[in-house]
């Protein structure tokens, strides 16, 4: 598994789904589909997405700190 970062490529809105997909080794489109389906269920999905957007470092910035 790779580190949890928002990739600079293959991102639609903020790169959260793409970063999570890379972390868990699945397709970014599959992760986006899972997120879209989960939005049909009650819960704080959008809040979690925004929190991850804020907390997950951008791939370019994460590499510059190393």
PDB file of C-alpha atoms in Angstrom:
ATOM      1  CA  UNK A   1       0.000   0.000   0.000  1.00  0.00           C
ATOM      2  CA  UNK A   2       1.190   3.484  -0.786  1.00  0.00           C
ATOM      3  CA  UNK A   3       0.928   6.532   1.436  1.00  0.00           C
ATOM      4  CA  UNK A   4      -2.329   8.432   1.716  1.00  0.00           C
ATOM      5  CA  UNK A   5      -1.927  11.526  -0.475  1.00  0.00           C
ATOM      6  CA  UNK A   6      -4.055  13.318  -3.045  1.00  0.00           C
ATOM      7  CA  UNK A   7      -2.424  12.606  -6.427  1.00  0.00           C
ATOM      8  CA  UNK A   8      -1.670  15.425  -8.824  1.00  0.00           C
ATOM      9  CA  UNK A   9      -3.095  13.482 -11.787  1.00  0.00           C
ATOM     10  CA  UNK A  10      -6.334  11.544 -12.282  1.00  0.00           C
ATOM     11  CA  UNK A  11      -8.317  13.778  -9.956  1.00  0.00           C
ATOM     12  CA  UNK A  12     -11.800  15.071 -10.568  1.00  0.00           C
ATOM     13  CA  UNK A  13     -12.663  17.434  -7.735  1.00  0.00           C
ATOM     14  CA  UNK A  14     -10.014  17.263  -5.039  1.00  0.00           C
ATOM     15  CA  UNK A  15      -8.366  13.903  -5.600  1.00  0.00           C
ATOM     16  CA  UNK A  16      -9.699  12.310  -2.406  1.00  0.00           C
ATOM     17  CA  UNK A  17     -11.292   9.304  -4.117  1.00  0.00           C
ATOM     18  CA  UNK A  18      -8.245   8.851  -6.311  1.00  0.00           C
ATOM     19  CA  UNK A  19      -5.918   8.980  -3.305  1.00  0.00           C
ATOM     20  CA  UNK A  20      -8.032   6.495  -1.359  1.00  0.00           C
ATOM     21  CA  UNK A  21      -8.189   4.186  -4.375  1.00  0.00           C
ATOM     22  CA  UNK A  22      -4.412   4.260  -4.760  1.00  0.00           C
ATOM     23  CA  UNK A  23      -3.999   3.561  -1.044  1.00  0.00           C
ATOM     24  CA  UNK A  24      -6.278   0.507  -1.119  1.00  0.00           C
ATOM     25  CA  UNK A  25      -5.180  -0.729  -4.544  1.00  0.00           C
ATOM     26  CA  UNK A  26      -8.436  -0.346  -6.472  1.00  0.00           C
ATOM     27  CA  UNK A  27      -9.493   1.672  -9.506  1.00  0.00           C
ATOM     28  CA  UNK A  28     -10.257   5.373  -8.899  1.00  0.00           C
ATOM     29  CA  UNK A  29     -13.532   4.983 -10.808  1.00  0.00           C
ATOM     30  CA  UNK A  30     -14.537   2.134  -8.506  1.00  0.00           C
ATOM     31  CA  UNK A  31     -13.858   4.342  -5.472  1.00  0.00           C
ATOM     32  CA  UNK A  32     -15.878   7.154  -7.026  1.00  0.00           C
ATOM     33  CA  UNK A  33     -18.753   4.752  -7.653  1.00  0.00           C
ATOM     34  CA  UNK A  34     -18.592   3.525  -4.047  1.00  0.00           C
ATOM     35  CA  UNK A  35     -18.687   7.133  -2.833  1.00  0.00           C
ATOM     36  CA  UNK A  36     -21.612   8.027  -5.111  1.00  0.00           C
ATOM     37  CA  UNK A  37     -23.608   5.006  -3.957  1.00  0.00           C
ATOM     38  CA  UNK A  38     -22.779   5.732  -0.313  1.00  0.00           C
ATOM     39  CA  UNK A  39     -24.265   9.210  -0.752  1.00  0.00           C
ATOM     40  CA  UNK A  40     -27.653   7.556  -1.210  1.00  0.00           C
ATOM     41  CA  UNK A  41     -27.408   6.278   2.370  1.00  0.00           C
ATOM     42  CA  UNK A  42     -27.876   8.528   5.401  1.00  0.00           C
ATOM     43  CA  UNK A  43     -24.641   9.682   6.949  1.00  0.00           C
ATOM     44  CA  UNK A  44     -21.909  12.309   6.915  1.00  0.00           C
ATOM     45  CA  UNK A  45     -20.280  11.320   3.611  1.00  0.00           C
ATOM     46  CA  UNK A  46     -19.849  14.871   2.332  1.00  0.00           C
ATOM     47  CA  UNK A  47     -18.429  16.038   5.660  1.00  0.00           C
ATOM     48  CA  UNK A  48     -15.923  13.161   5.640  1.00  0.00           C
ATOM     49  CA  UNK A  49     -14.958  14.026   2.052  1.00  0.00           C
ATOM     50  CA  UNK A  50     -14.318  17.660   2.969  1.00  0.00           C
ATOM     51  CA  UNK A  51     -12.326  16.663   6.069  1.00  0.00           C
ATOM     52  CA  UNK A  52     -10.185  14.306   3.974  1.00  0.00           C
ATOM     53  CA  UNK A  53      -9.729  17.074   1.393  1.00  0.00           C
ATOM     54  CA  UNK A  54      -8.315  19.303   4.113  1.00  0.00           C
ATOM     55  CA  UNK A  55      -6.248  16.654   5.928  1.00  0.00           C
ATOM     56  CA  UNK A  56      -4.790  14.638   3.038  1.00  0.00           C
ATOM     57  CA  UNK A  57      -1.610  16.271   1.764  1.00  0.00           C
ATOM     58  CA  UNK A  58      -1.212  17.037  -1.918  1.00  0.00           C
ATOM     59  CA  UNK A  59       1.228  14.670  -3.621  1.00  0.00           C
ATOM     60  CA  UNK A  60       3.484  17.482  -4.834  1.00  0.00           C
ATOM     61  CA  UNK A  61       3.699  19.074  -1.383  1.00  0.00           C
ATOM     62  CA  UNK A  62       4.222  15.721   0.356  1.00  0.00           C
ATOM     63  CA  UNK A  63       7.226  14.938  -1.864  1.00  0.00           C
ATOM     64  CA  UNK A  64       8.762  18.372  -1.292  1.00  0.00           C
ATOM     65  CA  UNK A  65       8.876  17.771   2.493  1.00  0.00           C
ATOM     66  CA  UNK A  66      10.913  14.555   2.170  1.00  0.00           C
TER      67      UNK A  66
END
